[in-house]
Coordinates of C-alpha atoms in Angstrom, one line a residue:
X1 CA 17.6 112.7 98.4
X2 CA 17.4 111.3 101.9
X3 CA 15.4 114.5 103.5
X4 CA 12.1 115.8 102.7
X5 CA 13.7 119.3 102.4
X6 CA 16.8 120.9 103.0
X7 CA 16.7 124.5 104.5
X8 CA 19.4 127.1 103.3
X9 CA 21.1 129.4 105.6
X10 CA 23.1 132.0 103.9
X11 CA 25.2 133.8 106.5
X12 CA 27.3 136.5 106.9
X13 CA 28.6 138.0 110.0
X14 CA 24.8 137.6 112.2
X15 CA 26.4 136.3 115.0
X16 CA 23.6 138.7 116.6
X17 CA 20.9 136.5 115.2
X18 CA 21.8 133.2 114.0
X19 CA 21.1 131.1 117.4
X20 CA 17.7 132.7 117.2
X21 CA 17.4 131.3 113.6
X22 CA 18.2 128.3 114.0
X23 CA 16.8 127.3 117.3
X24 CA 13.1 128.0 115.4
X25 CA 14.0 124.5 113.8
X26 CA 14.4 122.3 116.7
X27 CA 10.9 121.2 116.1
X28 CA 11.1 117.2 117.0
X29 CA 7.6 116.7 115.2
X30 CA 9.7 117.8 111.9
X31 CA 13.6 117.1 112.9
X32 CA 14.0 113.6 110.9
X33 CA 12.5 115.3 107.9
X34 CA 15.1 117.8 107.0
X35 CA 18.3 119.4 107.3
X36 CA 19.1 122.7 108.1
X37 CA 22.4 124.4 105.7
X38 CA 24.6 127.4 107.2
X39 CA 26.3 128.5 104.7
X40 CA 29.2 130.4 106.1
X41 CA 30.4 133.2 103.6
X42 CA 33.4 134.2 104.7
X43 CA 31.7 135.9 108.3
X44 CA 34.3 137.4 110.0
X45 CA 32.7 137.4 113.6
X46 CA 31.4 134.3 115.7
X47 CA 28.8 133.2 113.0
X48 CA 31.0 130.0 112.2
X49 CA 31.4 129.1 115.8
X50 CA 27.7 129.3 116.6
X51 CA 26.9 127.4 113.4
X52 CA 29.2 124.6 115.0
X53 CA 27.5 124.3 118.5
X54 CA 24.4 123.3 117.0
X55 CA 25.9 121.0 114.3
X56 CA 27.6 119.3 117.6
X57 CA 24.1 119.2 119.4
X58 CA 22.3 118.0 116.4
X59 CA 24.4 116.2 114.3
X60 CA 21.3 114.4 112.2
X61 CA 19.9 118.2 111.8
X62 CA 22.4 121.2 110.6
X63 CA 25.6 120.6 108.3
X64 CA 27.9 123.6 108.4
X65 CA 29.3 124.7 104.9
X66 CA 32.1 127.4 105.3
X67 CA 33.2 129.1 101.9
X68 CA 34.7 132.4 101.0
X69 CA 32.9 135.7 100.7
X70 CA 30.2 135.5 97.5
X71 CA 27.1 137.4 99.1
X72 CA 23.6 135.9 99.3
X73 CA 23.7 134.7 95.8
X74 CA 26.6 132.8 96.1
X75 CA 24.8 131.2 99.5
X76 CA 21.9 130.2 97.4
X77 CA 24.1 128.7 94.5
X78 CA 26.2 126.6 96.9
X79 CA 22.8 125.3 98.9
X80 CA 21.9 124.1 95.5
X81 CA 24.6 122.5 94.9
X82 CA 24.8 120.6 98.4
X83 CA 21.2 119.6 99.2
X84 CA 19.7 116.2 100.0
X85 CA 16.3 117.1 100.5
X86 CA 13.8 116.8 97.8
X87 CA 12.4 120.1 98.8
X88 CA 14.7 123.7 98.8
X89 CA 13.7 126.9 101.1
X90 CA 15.7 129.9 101.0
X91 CA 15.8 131.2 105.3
X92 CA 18.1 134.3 105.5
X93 CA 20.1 134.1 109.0
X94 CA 18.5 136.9 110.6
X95 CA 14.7 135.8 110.1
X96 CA 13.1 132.7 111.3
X97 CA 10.2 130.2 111.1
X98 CA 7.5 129.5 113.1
X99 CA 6.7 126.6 115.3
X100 CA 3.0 125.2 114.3
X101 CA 2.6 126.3 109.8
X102 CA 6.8 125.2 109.8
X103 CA 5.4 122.0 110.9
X104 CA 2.3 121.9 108.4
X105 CA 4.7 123.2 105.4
X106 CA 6.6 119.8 106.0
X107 CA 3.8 117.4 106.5
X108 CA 2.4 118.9 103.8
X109 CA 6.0 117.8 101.9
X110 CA 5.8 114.8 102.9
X111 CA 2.3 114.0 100.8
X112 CA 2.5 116.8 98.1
X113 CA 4.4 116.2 94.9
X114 CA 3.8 120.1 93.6
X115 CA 6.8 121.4 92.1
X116 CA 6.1 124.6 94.1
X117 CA 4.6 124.3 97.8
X118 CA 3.4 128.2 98.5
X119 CA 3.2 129.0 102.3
X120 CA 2.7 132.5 104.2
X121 CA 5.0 135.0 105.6
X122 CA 4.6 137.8 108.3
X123 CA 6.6 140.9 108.4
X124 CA 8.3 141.4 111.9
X125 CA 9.4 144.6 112.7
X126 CA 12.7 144.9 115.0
X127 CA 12.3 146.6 118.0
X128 CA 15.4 145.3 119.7
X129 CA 13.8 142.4 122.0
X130 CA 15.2 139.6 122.0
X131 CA 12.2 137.8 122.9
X132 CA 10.2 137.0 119.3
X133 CA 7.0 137.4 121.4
X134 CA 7.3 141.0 121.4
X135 CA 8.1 141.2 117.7
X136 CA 5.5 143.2 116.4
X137 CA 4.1 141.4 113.0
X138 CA 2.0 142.5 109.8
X139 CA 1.1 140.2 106.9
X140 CA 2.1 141.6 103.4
X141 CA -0.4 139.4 101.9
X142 CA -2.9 137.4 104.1
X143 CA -4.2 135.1 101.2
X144 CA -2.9 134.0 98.2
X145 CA -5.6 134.8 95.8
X146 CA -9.1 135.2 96.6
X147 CA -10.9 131.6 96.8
X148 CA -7.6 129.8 97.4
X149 CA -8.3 126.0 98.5
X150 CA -5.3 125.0 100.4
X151 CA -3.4 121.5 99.9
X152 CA -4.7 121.3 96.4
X153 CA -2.3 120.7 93.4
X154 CA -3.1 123.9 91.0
X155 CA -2.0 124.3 87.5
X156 CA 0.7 127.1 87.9
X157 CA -0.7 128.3 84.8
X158 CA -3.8 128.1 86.0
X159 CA -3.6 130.7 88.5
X160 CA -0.3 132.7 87.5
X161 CA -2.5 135.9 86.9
X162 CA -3.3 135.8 90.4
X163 CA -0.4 135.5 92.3
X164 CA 2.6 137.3 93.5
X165 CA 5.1 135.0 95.4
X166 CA 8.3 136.1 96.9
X167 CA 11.1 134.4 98.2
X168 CA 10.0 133.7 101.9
X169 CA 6.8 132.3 100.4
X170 CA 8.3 129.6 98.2
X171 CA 9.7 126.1 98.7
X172 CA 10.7 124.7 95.4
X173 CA 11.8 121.0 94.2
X174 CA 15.3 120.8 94.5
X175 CA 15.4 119.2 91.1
X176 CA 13.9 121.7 89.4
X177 CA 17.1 124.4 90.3
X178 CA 19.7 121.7 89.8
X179 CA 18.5 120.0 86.8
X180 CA 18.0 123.7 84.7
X181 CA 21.4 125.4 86.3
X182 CA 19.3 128.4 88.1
X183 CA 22.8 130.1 89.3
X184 CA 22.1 133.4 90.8
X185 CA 24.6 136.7 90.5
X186 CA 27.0 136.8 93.6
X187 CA 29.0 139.6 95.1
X188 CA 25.8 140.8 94.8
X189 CA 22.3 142.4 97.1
X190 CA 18.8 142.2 95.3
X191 CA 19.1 138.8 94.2
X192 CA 16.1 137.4 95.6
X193 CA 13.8 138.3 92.3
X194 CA 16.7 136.1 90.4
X195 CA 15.8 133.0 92.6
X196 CA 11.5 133.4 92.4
X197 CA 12.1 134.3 88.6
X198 CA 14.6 131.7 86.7
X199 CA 12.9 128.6 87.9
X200 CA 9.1 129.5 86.8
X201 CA 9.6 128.3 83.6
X202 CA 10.0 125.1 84.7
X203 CA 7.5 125.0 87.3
X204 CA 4.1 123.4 86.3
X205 CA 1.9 122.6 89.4
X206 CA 1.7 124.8 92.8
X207 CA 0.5 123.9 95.8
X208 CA -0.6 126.3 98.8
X209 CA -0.7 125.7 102.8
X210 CA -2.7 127.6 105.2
X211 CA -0.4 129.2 108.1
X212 CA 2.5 131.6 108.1
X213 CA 5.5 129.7 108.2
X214 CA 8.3 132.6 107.5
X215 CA 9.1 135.5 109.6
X216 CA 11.0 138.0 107.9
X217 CA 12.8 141.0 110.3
X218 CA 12.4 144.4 109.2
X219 CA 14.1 148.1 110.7
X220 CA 18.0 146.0 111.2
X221 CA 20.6 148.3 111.3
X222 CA 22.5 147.8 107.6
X223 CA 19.6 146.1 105.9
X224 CA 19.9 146.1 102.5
X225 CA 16.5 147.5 101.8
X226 CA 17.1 150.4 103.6
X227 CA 17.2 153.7 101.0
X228 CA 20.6 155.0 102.0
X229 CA 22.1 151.2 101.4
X230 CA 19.6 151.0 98.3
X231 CA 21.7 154.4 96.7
X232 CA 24.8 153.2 97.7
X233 CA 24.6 149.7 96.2
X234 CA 22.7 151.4 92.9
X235 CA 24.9 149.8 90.8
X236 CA 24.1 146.2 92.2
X237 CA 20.4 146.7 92.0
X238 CA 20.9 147.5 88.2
X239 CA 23.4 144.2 87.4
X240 CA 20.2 141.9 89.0
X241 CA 17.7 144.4 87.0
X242 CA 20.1 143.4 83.5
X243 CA 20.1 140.1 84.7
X244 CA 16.7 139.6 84.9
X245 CA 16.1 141.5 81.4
X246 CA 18.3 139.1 79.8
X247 CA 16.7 136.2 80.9
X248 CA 13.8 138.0 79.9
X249 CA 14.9 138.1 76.2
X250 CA 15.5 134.4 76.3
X251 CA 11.8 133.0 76.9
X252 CA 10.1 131.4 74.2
X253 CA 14.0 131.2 72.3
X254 CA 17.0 129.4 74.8
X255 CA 14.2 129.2 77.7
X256 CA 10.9 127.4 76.9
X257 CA 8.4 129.3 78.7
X258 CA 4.4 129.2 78.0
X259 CA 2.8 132.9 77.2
X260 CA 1.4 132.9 80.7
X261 CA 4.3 132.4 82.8
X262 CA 5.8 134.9 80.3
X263 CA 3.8 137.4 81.5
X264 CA 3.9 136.4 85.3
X265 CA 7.6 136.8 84.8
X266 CA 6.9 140.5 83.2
X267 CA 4.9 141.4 86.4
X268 CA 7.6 140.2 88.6
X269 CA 10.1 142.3 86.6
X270 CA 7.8 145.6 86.6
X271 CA 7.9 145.4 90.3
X272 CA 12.0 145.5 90.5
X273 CA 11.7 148.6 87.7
X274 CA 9.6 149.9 90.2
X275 CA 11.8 149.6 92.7
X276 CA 14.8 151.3 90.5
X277 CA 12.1 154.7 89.8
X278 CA 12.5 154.3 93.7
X279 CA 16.2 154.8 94.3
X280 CA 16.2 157.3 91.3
X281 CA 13.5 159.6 92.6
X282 CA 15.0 158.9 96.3
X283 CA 18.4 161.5 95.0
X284 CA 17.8 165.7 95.2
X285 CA 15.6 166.0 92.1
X286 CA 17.0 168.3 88.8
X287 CA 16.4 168.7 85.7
X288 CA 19.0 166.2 84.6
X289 CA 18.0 163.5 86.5
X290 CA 14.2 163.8 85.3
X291 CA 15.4 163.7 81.6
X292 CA 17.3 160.5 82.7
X293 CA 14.2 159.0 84.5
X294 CA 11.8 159.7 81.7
X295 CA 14.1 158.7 78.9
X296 CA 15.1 155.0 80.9
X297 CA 10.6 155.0 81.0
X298 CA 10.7 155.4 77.1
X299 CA 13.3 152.9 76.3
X300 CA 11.8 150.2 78.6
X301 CA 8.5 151.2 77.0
X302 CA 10.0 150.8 73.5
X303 CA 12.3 147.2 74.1
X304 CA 10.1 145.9 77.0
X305 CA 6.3 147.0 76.3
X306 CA 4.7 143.6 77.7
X307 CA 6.8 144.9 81.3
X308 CA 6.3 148.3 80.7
X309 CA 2.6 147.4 80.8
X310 CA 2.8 146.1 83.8
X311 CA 3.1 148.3 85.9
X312 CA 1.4 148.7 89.2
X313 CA 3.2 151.0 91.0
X314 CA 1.5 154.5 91.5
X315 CA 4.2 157.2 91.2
X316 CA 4.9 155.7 88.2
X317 CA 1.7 155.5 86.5
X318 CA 1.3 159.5 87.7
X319 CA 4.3 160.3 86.3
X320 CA 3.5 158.6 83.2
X321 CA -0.3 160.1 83.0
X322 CA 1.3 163.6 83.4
X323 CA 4.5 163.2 81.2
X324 CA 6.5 163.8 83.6
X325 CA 5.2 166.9 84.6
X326 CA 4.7 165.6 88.3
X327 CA 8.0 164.6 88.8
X328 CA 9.0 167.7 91.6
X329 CA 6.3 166.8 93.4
X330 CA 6.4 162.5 93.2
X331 CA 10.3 163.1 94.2
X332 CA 9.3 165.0 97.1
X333 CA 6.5 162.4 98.1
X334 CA 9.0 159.5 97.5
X335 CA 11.9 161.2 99.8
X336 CA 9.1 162.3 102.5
X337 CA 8.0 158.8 102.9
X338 CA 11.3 157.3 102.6
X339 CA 12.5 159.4 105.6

């Protein structure tokens, strides 16, 4: 490993965004400390050529990895595969990083030996300037946990019960993914849950830096969290949802994994289920689709109590207080809001 941390790039046809992506690198406090990976997945517009100027420009920077169509997965799996830096962080092409906490996140690198460094991300809504500054941006989650101390080394265990960390939030020891095979589903959305899940078994310390370093777009045209692309790619939100149940099975039997991050790994879980009620409550409601809702809500309570429990969602827990008697009425308040 000759770089502090390599950066991953997964790209697909965002030839409308890339240059904006990766010019929030060129950072020369932080430029000899990393490299930057576009992963080039088979884009069938300029992406590639794009990629290219700035590996020409910055040769000791970006490396341009060009590979047939596999979907975001299949981007992650190859970054893993080809990374020198001792640190790995997932950037999707259309999002970005900012200037001063990208440069803290890699000093921070550069002392820390956490297996997990934990940094901050804004939501940035896209209102079609091409100017950042006039991104408007909201913070998901402003702190970690309550009484966080920043830069020190924390017993994942230790604090599991407190946090929720998604992908833009995590930079992981590239060790850690190669050395256990993480391998995430491709031809495949929704994967991100597979790449913050599979590693925490192996994780044991965590480390946390003041600043938000990721800025994630929201409101793109296509965007796979949209609901009408959510419905449509149903069937790919359930393969990731199996995925993750079977690798659920395997803790504590193939997978080592301590009670606690067990059950950190059950919350994480209980918030994709929640996502699924989503897209089934999103359709017309019937009668036949609340039978199939409630019965999927008995068989997870039944094989998966400990993620079944975890629930946090509210139209969930209303339908469930009710039995289901709700369910015209959370249907309509799901579509209403979804609109």
């Amino acid at each position: 490993m000759d770089k502090i941390i390599s950066f991953i790039i997964p790209s697909y046809n965002v030839e409308q965004y890339l240059e904006k992506c990766l010019s929030s690198f060129l950072n020369p406090q932080a430029i000899e400390q990393m490299e930057v990976i576009i992963v080039d997945d088979g884009s069938k517009d300029r992406t590639a050529r794009i990629a290219e100027d700035y590996v020409k420009q910055y040769p000791e920077l970006f490396r341009l990895i060009s590979k047939e169509n596999g979907g975001h997965g299949s981007g992650i799996n190859c970054g893993i595969a080809n990374a020198r830096g001792t640190y790995f962080k997932v950037v999707d092409a259309d999002d970005w990083v900012g200037e001063k906490a990208f440069c803290d996140l890699v000093r921070t690198l550069k002392t820390s030996n956490a297996d997990v460094v934990y940094s901050g991300f804004l939501w940035t809504y896209d209102n079609g300037e091409a100017d950042k500054t006039k991104f408007q941006t909201k913070a998901e989650i402003t702190i970690p946990f309550e009484g966080v101390e920043y830069q020190k080394t924390y017993s994942f265990d230790s604090i599991a019960d407190k946090l929720y960390m998604k992908m833009h939030n995590m930079t992981i020891k590239t060790e850690i993914l190669r050395e256990n095979q993480i391998h995430i589903d491709e031809h495949c959305y929704y994967v991100d849950t597979e790449y913050i899940t599979y590693p925490i078994p192996y994780v044991k310390t965590i480390c946390f830096v003041d600043g938000f370093v990721y800025y994630y777009r929201l409101g793109r045209a296509g965007q796979s969290v949209g609901l009408e692309k959510m419905q449509k790619n149903e069937e790919n939100y359930n393969k990731v949802l199996e995925s993750l149940l079977k690798f659920y099975r395997q803790l504590g039997n193939q997978v080592p994994c301590t009670e606690i991050k067990k059950q950190y790994i059950a919350r994480l879980i209980a918030r994709v289920i929640a996502g699924k009620f989503k897209i089934m409550l999103s359709f017309s409601p019937s009668a036949k689709k609340k039978q199939q809702i409630k019965q999927y809500d008995q068989n997870l309570k039944t094989q998966y109590r400990d993620i079944y429990d975890s629930n946090i969602n509210k139209a969930v827990s209303l339908l469930r207080k009710t039995q289901y008697h709700t369910y015209y009425l959370v249907n309509l308040m799901v579509r209403s809001m979804c609109r």
